[in-house]
PDB file of C-alpha atoms in Angstrom:
ATOM      1  CA  MET A   1      46.547  10.484  18.003  1.00 37.00           C
ATOM      2  CA  LYS A   2      47.103  14.280  17.963  1.00 38.00           C
ATOM      3  CA  LEU A   3      44.124  15.560  19.931  1.00 39.00           C
ATOM      4  CA  ARG A   4      45.163  19.200  19.654  1.00 40.00           C
ATOM      5  CA  ALA A   5      45.278  18.871  15.873  1.00 41.00           C
ATOM      6  CA  TYR A   6      41.652  17.858  15.480  1.00 39.00           C
ATOM      7  CA  LEU A   7      40.689  20.347  18.201  1.00 40.00           C
ATOM      8  CA  THR A   8      42.168  23.195  16.165  1.00 39.00           C
ATOM      9  CA  ALA A   9      40.662  21.903  12.922  1.00 43.00           C
ATOM     10  CA  SER A  10      37.212  21.743  14.474  1.00 45.00           C
ATOM     11  CA  VAL A  11      37.071  25.338  15.725  1.00 41.00           C
ATOM     12  CA  PHE A  12      35.779  26.721  12.424  1.00 38.00           C
ATOM     13  CA  ALA A  13      33.151  23.983  12.164  1.00 47.00           C
ATOM     14  CA  ILE A  14      32.036  24.662  15.740  1.00 45.00           C
ATOM     15  CA  THR A  15      31.745  28.373  14.968  1.00 43.00           C
ATOM     16  CA  ALA A  16      29.525  27.543  11.993  1.00 44.00           C
ATOM     17  CA  ALA A  17      27.345  25.297  14.138  1.00 47.00           C
ATOM     18  CA  VAL A  18      26.854  27.984  16.774  1.00 47.00           C
ATOM     19  CA  ALA A  19      26.552  31.044  14.526  1.00 44.00           C
ATOM     20  CA  PRO A  20      22.940  30.546  13.332  1.00 44.00           C
ATOM     21  CA  ARG A  21      21.775  30.924  16.938  1.00 43.00           C
ATOM     22  CA  ALA A  22      23.341  34.358  17.338  1.00 37.00           C
ATOM     23  CA  ALA A  23      20.101  36.253  16.858  1.00 36.00           C
ATOM     24  CA  ASN A  24      18.491  34.767  19.973  1.00 38.00           C
ATOM     25  CA  ALA A  25      21.559  33.888  21.999  1.00 43.00           C
ATOM     26  CA  GLU A  26      22.123  35.214  25.497  1.00 56.00           C
ATOM     27  CA  VAL A  27      25.861  35.101  24.748  1.00 74.00           C
ATOM     28  CA  SER A  28      27.890  35.693  21.615  1.00 76.00           C
ATOM     29  CA  PRO A  29      28.233  32.563  19.465  1.00 76.00           C
ATOM     30  CA  LEU A  30      31.981  33.066  19.479  1.00 87.00           C
ATOM     31  CA  ASP A  31      31.934  32.809  23.272  1.00 90.00           C
ATOM     32  CA  LEU A  32      30.866  29.176  22.925  1.00 92.00           C
ATOM     33  CA  VAL A  33      33.646  28.162  20.553  1.00 93.00           C
ATOM     34  CA  GLY A  34      36.280  27.820  23.273  1.00 95.00           C
ATOM     35  CA  PRO A  35      34.168  25.772  25.712  1.00 95.00           C
ATOM     36  CA  ILE A  36      32.892  23.425  22.984  1.00 95.00           C
ATOM     37  CA  ALA A  37      36.392  22.909  21.604  1.00 95.00           C
ATOM     38  CA  GLU A  38      37.747  22.199  25.084  1.00 96.00           C
ATOM     39  CA  TYR A  39      34.933  19.749  25.678  1.00 96.00           C
ATOM     40  CA  LYS A  40      35.847  17.943  22.466  1.00 96.00           C
ATOM     41  CA  LEU A  41      39.398  17.650  23.745  1.00 96.00           C
ATOM     42  CA  PHE A  42      38.117  16.294  27.076  1.00 97.00           C
ATOM     43  CA  ILE A  43      35.946  13.729  25.266  1.00 97.00           C
ATOM     44  CA  GLY A  44      38.837  12.742  23.011  1.00 96.00           C
ATOM     45  CA  GLU A  45      41.089  12.071  25.971  1.00 97.00           C
ATOM     46  CA  ASN A  46      38.445   9.907  27.636  1.00 97.00           C
ATOM     47  CA  LEU A  47      37.791   8.040  24.397  1.00 97.00           C
ATOM     48  CA  GLU A  48      41.458   7.136  24.167  1.00 98.00           C
ATOM     49  CA  LYS A  49      41.267   5.816  27.734  1.00 98.00           C
ATOM     50  CA  LEU A  50      38.096   3.922  26.815  1.00 98.00           C
ATOM     51  CA  VAL A  51      39.780   2.200  23.865  1.00 98.00           C
ATOM     52  CA  ASN A  52      42.924   1.303  25.824  1.00 98.00           C
ATOM     53  CA  GLU A  53      41.168   0.168  28.989  1.00 98.00           C
ATOM     54  CA  THR A  54      38.528  -1.794  27.077  1.00 98.00           C
ATOM     55  CA  LYS A  55      41.336  -3.696  25.390  1.00 98.00           C
ATOM     56  CA  ALA A  56      42.825  -4.615  28.765  1.00 98.00           C
ATOM     57  CA  PHE A  57      39.375  -5.632  30.007  1.00 98.00           C
ATOM     58  CA  THR A  58      38.515  -7.742  26.974  1.00 98.00           C
ATOM     59  CA  ASP A  59      42.003  -9.284  26.851  1.00 98.00           C
ATOM     60  CA  ALA A  60      41.475 -10.484  30.429  1.00 98.00           C
ATOM     61  CA  ILE A  61      38.166 -12.057  29.424  1.00 98.00           C
ATOM     62  CA  LYS A  62      39.683 -13.809  26.419  1.00 98.00           C
ATOM     63  CA  ALA A  63      42.532 -15.070  28.598  1.00 98.00           C
ATOM     64  CA  GLY A  64      40.002 -16.544  31.010  1.00 98.00           C
ATOM     65  CA  ASP A  65      41.250 -14.343  33.872  1.00 98.00           C
ATOM     66  CA  ILE A  66      37.873 -13.806  35.505  1.00 98.00           C
ATOM     67  CA  GLU A  67      39.131 -12.020  38.619  1.00 98.00           C
ATOM     68  CA  LYS A  68      41.107  -9.479  36.596  1.00 98.00           C
ATOM     69  CA  ALA A  69      38.167  -8.960  34.240  1.00 98.00           C
ATOM     70  CA  LYS A  70      35.805  -8.362  37.171  1.00 98.00           C
ATOM     71  CA  LYS A  71      38.222  -5.846  38.663  1.00 98.00           C
ATOM     72  CA  LEU A  72      38.526  -3.951  35.367  1.00 98.00           C
ATOM     73  CA  TYR A  73      34.809  -3.861  34.529  1.00 98.00           C
ATOM     74  CA  ALA A  74      33.697  -0.844  36.567  1.00 98.00           C
ATOM     75  CA  PRO A  75      36.659   1.499  35.958  1.00 98.00           C
ATOM     76  CA  THR A  76      36.598   0.716  32.236  1.00 98.00           C
ATOM     77  CA  ARG A  77      32.883   1.532  31.989  1.00 97.00           C
ATOM     78  CA  MET A  78      33.445   4.887  33.670  1.00 97.00           C
ATOM     79  CA  ASN A  79      35.124   6.146  30.503  1.00 97.00           C
ATOM     80  CA  TYR A  80      32.003   5.347  28.502  1.00 98.00           C
ATOM     81  CA  GLU A  81      29.689   6.979  31.027  1.00 96.00           C
ATOM     82  CA  ILE A  82      31.707  10.205  30.857  1.00 96.00           C
ATOM     83  CA  VAL A  83      31.381  10.456  27.045  1.00 96.00           C
ATOM     84  CA  GLU A  84      27.768   9.260  26.965  1.00 94.00           C
ATOM     85  CA  PRO A  85      26.148  12.581  25.902  1.00 92.00           C
ATOM     86  CA  VAL A  86      28.133  12.437  22.660  1.00 95.00           C
ATOM     87  CA  ALA A  87      28.126   8.642  22.275  1.00 95.00           C
ATOM     88  CA  GLU A  88      24.328   8.676  22.253  1.00 93.00           C
ATOM     89  CA  LEU A  89      24.420  10.618  18.974  1.00 94.00           C
ATOM     90  CA  PHE A  90      25.315   7.245  17.412  1.00 96.00           C
ATOM     91  CA  SER A  91      22.358   5.108  18.443  1.00 95.00           C
ATOM     92  CA  ASP A  92      23.643   1.961  16.753  1.00 97.00           C
ATOM     93  CA  LEU A  93      26.884   1.981  18.718  1.00 97.00           C
ATOM     94  CA  ASP A  94      25.268   3.147  21.946  1.00 96.00           C
ATOM     95  CA  GLY A  95      22.814   0.256  21.725  1.00 96.00           C
ATOM     96  CA  SER A  96      25.548  -2.236  20.952  1.00 98.00           C
ATOM     97  CA  ILE A  97      27.868  -0.996  23.704  1.00 98.00           C
ATOM     98  CA  ASP A  98      25.474  -0.082  26.502  1.00 97.00           C
ATOM     99  CA  SER A  99      22.063  -1.762  26.139  1.00 96.00           C
ATOM    100  CA  ARG A 100      20.529  -3.712  29.020  1.00 96.00           C
ATOM    101  CA  ALA A 101      18.980  -7.160  28.904  1.00 96.00           C
ATOM    102  CA  ASP A 102      15.440  -5.805  29.110  1.00 94.00           C
ATOM    103  CA  ASP A 103      16.016  -3.828  25.894  1.00 95.00           C
ATOM    104  CA  HIS A 104      15.894  -7.191  24.076  1.00 96.00           C
ATOM    105  CA  GLU A 105      13.057  -9.630  23.467  1.00 96.00           C
ATOM    106  CA  GLN A 106      14.893 -12.657  24.826  1.00 97.00           C
ATOM    107  CA  ALA A 107      16.678 -10.694  27.594  1.00 96.00           C
ATOM    108  CA  GLU A 108      20.049 -12.226  28.491  1.00 97.00           C
ATOM    109  CA  LYS A 109      19.572 -15.040  25.948  1.00 96.00           C
ATOM    110  CA  ASP A 110      19.077 -12.640  23.049  1.00 97.00           C
ATOM    111  CA  PRO A 111      22.035 -12.699  20.622  1.00 95.00           C
ATOM    112  CA  ALA A 112      21.533  -8.945  20.098  1.00 96.00           C
ATOM    113  CA  PHE A 113      22.306  -8.340  23.768  1.00 97.00           C
ATOM    114  CA  THR A 114      25.956  -7.295  23.521  1.00 98.00           C
ATOM    115  CA  GLY A 115      28.362  -4.820  25.068  1.00 98.00           C
ATOM    116  CA  PHE A 116      29.367  -4.058  28.618  1.00 98.00           C
ATOM    117  CA  HIS A 117      26.265  -5.446  30.256  1.00 98.00           C
ATOM    118  CA  ARG A 118      26.407  -8.737  28.335  1.00 98.00           C
ATOM    119  CA  LEU A 119      29.951  -9.215  29.586  1.00 98.00           C
ATOM    120  CA  GLU A 120      28.898  -8.089  33.064  1.00 98.00           C
ATOM    121  CA  TYR A 121      26.196 -10.774  33.050  1.00 98.00           C
ATOM    122  CA  GLY A 122      28.670 -13.484  32.110  1.00 98.00           C
ATOM    123  CA  LEU A 123      31.304 -12.424  34.613  1.00 98.00           C
ATOM    124  CA  PHE A 124      29.189 -11.616  37.645  1.00 98.00           C
ATOM    125  CA  SER A 125      25.972 -13.608  37.236  1.00 98.00           C
ATOM    126  CA  GLN A 126      27.350 -16.699  35.496  1.00 98.00           C
ATOM    127  CA  ASN A 127      30.771 -16.304  37.143  1.00 98.00           C
ATOM    128  CA  SER A 128      32.435 -17.454  33.939  1.00 98.00           C
ATOM    129  CA  THR A 129      34.266 -16.214  30.856  1.00 98.00           C
ATOM    130  CA  GLU A 130      32.947 -19.119  28.792  1.00 97.00           C
ATOM    131  CA  GLY A 131      31.323 -18.010  25.547  1.00 97.00           C
ATOM    132  CA  LEU A 132      32.356 -14.366  25.998  1.00 98.00           C
ATOM    133  CA  LYS A 133      35.171 -14.122  23.438  1.00 98.00           C
ATOM    134  CA  ASP A 134      32.993 -12.939  20.551  1.00 98.00           C
ATOM    135  CA  PHE A 135      31.180 -10.429  22.796  1.00 98.00           C
ATOM    136  CA  ALA A 136      34.551  -9.149  23.998  1.00 98.00           C
ATOM    137  CA  ASP A 137      35.838  -8.737  20.444  1.00 98.00           C
ATOM    138  CA  LYS A 138      32.673  -6.906  19.422  1.00 98.00           C
ATOM    139  CA  LEU A 139      32.870  -4.493  22.337  1.00 98.00           C
ATOM    140  CA  GLN A 140      36.461  -3.643  21.492  1.00 98.00           C
ATOM    141  CA  ALA A 141      35.579  -3.102  17.828  1.00 98.00           C
ATOM    142  CA  ASP A 142      32.617  -0.925  18.791  1.00 98.00           C
ATOM    143  CA  VAL A 143      34.603   1.394  21.054  1.00 98.00           C
ATOM    144  CA  VAL A 144      37.278   1.785  18.374  1.00 98.00           C
ATOM    145  CA  GLU A 145      34.561   2.723  15.872  1.00 98.00           C
ATOM    146  CA  LEU A 146      33.011   5.132  18.396  1.00 98.00           C
ATOM    147  CA  HIS A 147      36.375   6.819  18.846  1.00 97.00           C
ATOM    148  CA  LYS A 148      36.680   7.229  15.073  1.00 97.00           C
ATOM    149  CA  ARG A 149      33.204   8.668  14.601  1.00 97.00           C
ATOM    150  CA  ILE A 150      33.418  11.127  17.471  1.00 96.00           C
ATOM    151  CA  THR A 151      36.852  12.325  16.374  1.00 93.00           C
ATOM    152  CA  GLU A 152      35.321  13.304  13.029  1.00 92.00           C
ATOM    153  CA  LEU A 153      32.219  14.885  14.581  1.00 94.00           C
ATOM    154  CA  THR A 154      31.370  18.564  14.884  1.00 92.00           C
ATOM    155  CA  PHE A 155      29.850  18.778  18.356  1.00 93.00           C
ATOM    156  CA  PRO A 156      26.345  20.323  18.451  1.00 91.00           C
ATOM    157  CA  PRO A 157      26.517  23.014  21.180  1.00 92.00           C
ATOM    158  CA  GLU A 158      22.969  22.346  22.388  1.00 92.00           C
ATOM    159  CA  LYS A 159      23.781  18.644  22.804  1.00 92.00           C
ATOM    160  CA  VAL A 160      26.936  19.407  24.762  1.00 94.00           C
ATOM    161  CA  VAL A 161      25.283  21.883  27.124  1.00 94.00           C
ATOM    162  CA  GLY A 162      22.179  19.716  27.448  1.00 94.00           C
ATOM    163  CA  GLY A 163      24.420  16.795  28.348  1.00 95.00           C
ATOM    164  CA  ALA A 164      25.131  18.286  31.777  1.00 95.00           C
ATOM    165  CA  ALA A 165      21.506  17.785  32.790  1.00 94.00           C
ATOM    166  CA  ALA A 166      21.025  14.566  30.795  1.00 93.00           C
ATOM    167  CA  LEU A 167      23.781  12.783  32.708  1.00 94.00           C
ATOM    168  CA  MET A 168      22.255  13.648  36.065  1.00 94.00           C
ATOM    169  CA  GLU A 169      18.690  13.003  34.879  1.00 91.00           C
ATOM    170  CA  GLU A 170      19.670   9.500  33.795  1.00 88.00           C
ATOM    171  CA  VAL A 171      21.087   8.766  37.237  1.00 91.00           C
ATOM    172  CA  ALA A 172      17.892  10.029  38.876  1.00 87.00           C
ATOM    173  CA  ALA A 173      15.459   8.367  36.464  1.00 85.00           C
ATOM    174  CA  THR A 174      16.900   4.890  35.954  1.00 83.00           C
ATOM    175  CA  LYS A 175      20.211   4.322  37.717  1.00 88.00           C
ATOM    176  CA  ILE A 176      19.245   5.135  41.279  1.00 90.00           C
ATOM    177  CA  SER A 177      17.192   1.929  41.351  1.00 90.00           C
ATOM    178  CA  GLY A 178      20.292  -0.174  40.727  1.00 92.00           C
ATOM    179  CA  GLU A 179      19.060  -1.542  37.399  1.00 91.00           C
ATOM    180  CA  GLU A 180      22.054  -0.357  35.380  1.00 93.00           C
ATOM    181  CA  ASP A 181      24.725  -2.645  36.814  1.00 97.00           C
ATOM    182  CA  ARG A 182      22.343  -5.244  38.192  1.00 96.00           C
ATOM    183  CA  TYR A 183      24.793  -8.151  38.068  1.00 98.00           C
ATOM    184  CA  SER A 184      27.920  -6.467  39.454  1.00 98.00           C
ATOM    185  CA  HIS A 185      26.303  -3.755  41.640  1.00 97.00           C
ATOM    186  CA  THR A 186      29.018  -1.324  40.573  1.00 97.00           C
ATOM    187  CA  ASP A 187      26.492   1.466  39.976  1.00 96.00           C
ATOM    188  CA  LEU A 188      28.350   4.033  42.081  1.00 97.00           C
ATOM    189  CA  TRP A 189      31.274   3.969  39.628  1.00 97.00           C
ATOM    190  CA  ASP A 190      28.775   4.947  36.915  1.00 96.00           C
ATOM    191  CA  PHE A 191      27.295   7.674  39.112  1.00 96.00           C
ATOM    192  CA  LYS A 192      30.739   9.161  39.656  1.00 96.00           C
ATOM    193  CA  ALA A 193      31.523   9.111  35.932  1.00 97.00           C
ATOM    194  CA  ASN A 194      28.194  10.764  35.086  1.00 96.00           C
ATOM    195  CA  PHE A 195      28.877  13.351  37.785  1.00 96.00           C
ATOM    196  CA  ASP A 196      32.370  14.112  36.438  1.00 96.00           C
ATOM    197  CA  GLY A 197      31.104  14.426  32.870  1.00 96.00           C
ATOM    198  CA  SER A 198      28.296  16.748  33.940  1.00 97.00           C
ATOM    199  CA  ARG A 199      30.525  18.929  36.076  1.00 97.00           C
ATOM    200  CA  LYS A 200      33.043  19.308  33.259  1.00 97.00           C
ATOM    201  CA  ILE A 201      30.361  20.757  30.992  1.00 97.00           C
ATOM    202  CA  PHE A 202      29.138  23.113  33.707  1.00 97.00           C
ATOM    203  CA  ASP A 203      32.654  24.302  34.522  1.00 97.00           C
ATOM    204  CA  LEU A 204      33.344  25.073  30.853  1.00 96.00           C
ATOM    205  CA  VAL A 205      30.244  27.242  30.363  1.00 96.00           C
ATOM    206  CA  ARG A 206      30.189  28.660  33.886  1.00 96.00           C
ATOM    207  CA  PRO A 207      32.093  31.886  33.021  1.00 94.00           C
ATOM    208  CA  LEU A 208      29.503  32.706  30.338  1.00 94.00           C
ATOM    209  CA  ILE A 209      26.684  32.602  32.881  1.00 93.00           C
ATOM    210  CA  GLU A 210      28.407  33.832  36.014  1.00 91.00           C
ATOM    211  CA  LYS A 211      28.729  37.443  34.883  1.00 85.00           C
ATOM    212  CA  ASP A 212      24.940  37.764  34.530  1.00 86.00           C
ATOM    213  CA  ASP A 213      23.650  35.230  37.054  1.00 91.00           C
ATOM    214  CA  GLY A 214      26.163  34.640  39.796  1.00 93.00           C
ATOM    215  CA  THR A 215      23.434  33.469  42.175  1.00 94.00           C
ATOM    216  CA  PHE A 216      22.471  30.607  39.858  1.00 95.00           C
ATOM    217  CA  VAL A 217      26.076  29.575  39.363  1.00 96.00           C
ATOM    218  CA  ALA A 218      26.721  29.557  43.108  1.00 96.00           C
ATOM    219  CA  LYS A 219      23.609  27.448  43.673  1.00 96.00           C
ATOM    220  CA  VAL A 220      24.553  24.863  41.037  1.00 96.00           C
ATOM    221  CA  SER A 221      28.128  24.742  42.257  1.00 96.00           C
ATOM    222  CA  GLY A 222      26.840  24.086  45.773  1.00 96.00           C
ATOM    223  CA  ASN A 223      24.581  21.308  44.461  1.00 95.00           C
ATOM    224  CA  PHE A 224      27.541  19.683  42.717  1.00 96.00           C
ATOM    225  CA  ASP A 225      29.455  19.823  46.001  1.00 96.00           C
ATOM    226  CA  THR A 226      26.537  18.162  47.796  1.00 95.00           C
ATOM    227  CA  VAL A 227      26.384  15.270  45.328  1.00 95.00           C
ATOM    228  CA  ASP A 228      30.164  14.906  45.424  1.00 96.00           C
ATOM    229  CA  LYS A 229      30.163  14.826  49.222  1.00 95.00           C
ATOM    230  CA  THR A 230      27.374  12.237  49.220  1.00 95.00           C
ATOM    231  CA  LEU A 231      29.232   9.988  46.773  1.00 96.00           C
ATOM    232  CA  SER A 232      32.467  10.325  48.733  1.00 96.00           C
ATOM    233  CA  LYS A 233      30.795   8.634  51.716  1.00 96.00           C
ATOM    234  CA  TYR A 234      30.864   5.384  49.757  1.00 97.00           C
ATOM    235  CA  LYS A 235      34.405   5.613  48.402  1.00 96.00           C
ATOM    236  CA  THR A 236      36.722   2.712  49.203  1.00 95.00           C
ATOM    237  CA  ALA A 237      40.341   1.831  48.471  1.00 93.00           C
ATOM    238  CA  GLU A 238      39.118  -0.229  45.509  1.00 90.00           C
ATOM    239  CA  GLY A 239      36.707   2.396  44.187  1.00 94.00           C
ATOM    240  CA  TYR A 240      33.189   2.449  45.628  1.00 97.00           C
ATOM    241  CA  GLU A 241      30.932   0.316  47.786  1.00 97.00           C
ATOM    242  CA  LEU A 242      28.763  -2.179  45.958  1.00 97.00           C
ATOM    243  CA  TYR A 243      25.380  -0.587  45.402  1.00 96.00           C
ATOM    244  CA  ASP A 244      23.373  -3.363  47.024  1.00 95.00           C
ATOM    245  CA  LYS A 245      25.059  -2.489  50.326  1.00 95.00           C
ATOM    246  CA  LEU A 246      23.362   0.919  50.408  1.00 95.00           C
ATOM    247  CA  THR A 247      20.200   1.222  52.484  1.00 95.00           C
ATOM    248  CA  ASP A 248      16.926   2.645  51.205  1.00 93.00           C
ATOM    249  CA  ASP A 249      17.675   5.794  53.186  1.00 95.00           C
ATOM    250  CA  ASP A 250      21.095   6.087  51.518  1.00 95.00           C
ATOM    251  CA  ARG A 251      19.468   5.856  48.095  1.00 93.00           C
ATOM    252  CA  THR A 252      16.789   8.393  49.017  1.00 93.00           C
ATOM    253  CA  VAL A 253      19.374  10.965  50.122  1.00 94.00           C
ATOM    254  CA  LEU A 254      21.434  10.398  46.979  1.00 94.00           C
ATOM    255  CA  ALA A 255      18.368  10.628  44.735  1.00 93.00           C
ATOM    256  CA  ALA A 256      17.279  13.917  46.311  1.00 93.00           C
ATOM    257  CA  ALA A 257      20.693  15.496  45.770  1.00 94.00           C
ATOM    258  CA  VAL A 258      20.884  14.290  42.169  1.00 94.00           C
ATOM    259  CA  ASN A 259      17.341  15.436  41.346  1.00 93.00           C
ATOM    260  CA  THR A 260      17.974  18.929  42.704  1.00 94.00           C
ATOM    261  CA  LEU A 261      21.127  19.228  40.629  1.00 95.00           C
ATOM    262  CA  ALA A 262      19.458  17.890  37.468  1.00 94.00           C
ATOM    263  CA  GLU A 263      16.575  20.369  37.758  1.00 94.00           C
ATOM    264  CA  ASP A 264      18.939  23.342  37.866  1.00 94.00           C
ATOM    265  CA  LEU A 265      21.130  22.006  35.069  1.00 95.00           C
ATOM    266  CA  SER A 266      18.061  21.615  32.855  1.00 94.00           C
ATOM    267  CA  THR A 267      17.978  25.426  32.547  1.00 94.00           C
ATOM    268  CA  LEU A 268      21.551  25.752  31.226  1.00 93.00           C
ATOM    269  CA  ARG A 269      20.623  25.613  27.534  1.00 92.00           C
ATOM    270  CA  GLY A 270      18.070  28.391  27.978  1.00 92.00           C
ATOM    271  CA  LYS A 271      20.551  30.589  29.811  1.00 91.00           C
ATOM    272  CA  LEU A 272      22.921  30.236  26.861  1.00 91.00           C
ATOM    273  CA  GLY A 273      20.240  30.776  24.189  1.00 89.00           C
ATOM    274  CA  LEU A 274      20.467  27.218  22.924  1.00 88.00           C
ATOM    275  CA  ASN A 275      16.832  26.103  23.322  1.00 78.00           C
TER     276      ASN A 275
END
């Protein structure tokens, strides 16, 4: 797929989406066109990785190669976690791809419980690929459809900028407890993906804020470095430590760093006149 082609085609649509906010904006609406277009390119690249890596993951499941499937689960999911601010615009697909057992009346036994976490349950809790073929096929179809929809989407600037905080807030509010990847305990892979997605947004809009509020930018940049340094403590040759190996003190330190970062990022939209 020619990512640059749809990037160029979307610039005029992005300008139209931003322009009505010009009257109250802290920055010129045209200043946001470049960052939003670059973010769309970044999302497109990660979506292509998501489609390709999900196919490898689901092929392993359908082949009954449980060890390969387990190994591919966490890195494959990272691609989804990076694009999550935009993926959540499509609630049907987000629910199908990323819902948890407790989102469904019958929990793990509910036929509507599909996606990554349904496959995670089978692989890591049941230690089996039996009965997972249809769930694997559905996940692959869903990520292909997500790729198609997002490629055709004009990105709302307020959603993009707000996504920087949303990614960190989700880690702080629900993921720090370990409930996200409760069967595999691969939560730190998700944290890293959320962190990377959030930092990308901040880095793209940073020049628009830095000229007027360099102190804020330096503070947020320092907070990103703190979270990154904290996560790096748990990096291994395979990826990251399993989350259930972290102590309560480890989780408390990580939560504090993430919360501080999320609070500052929550002001980004206002600084850009997008509230």
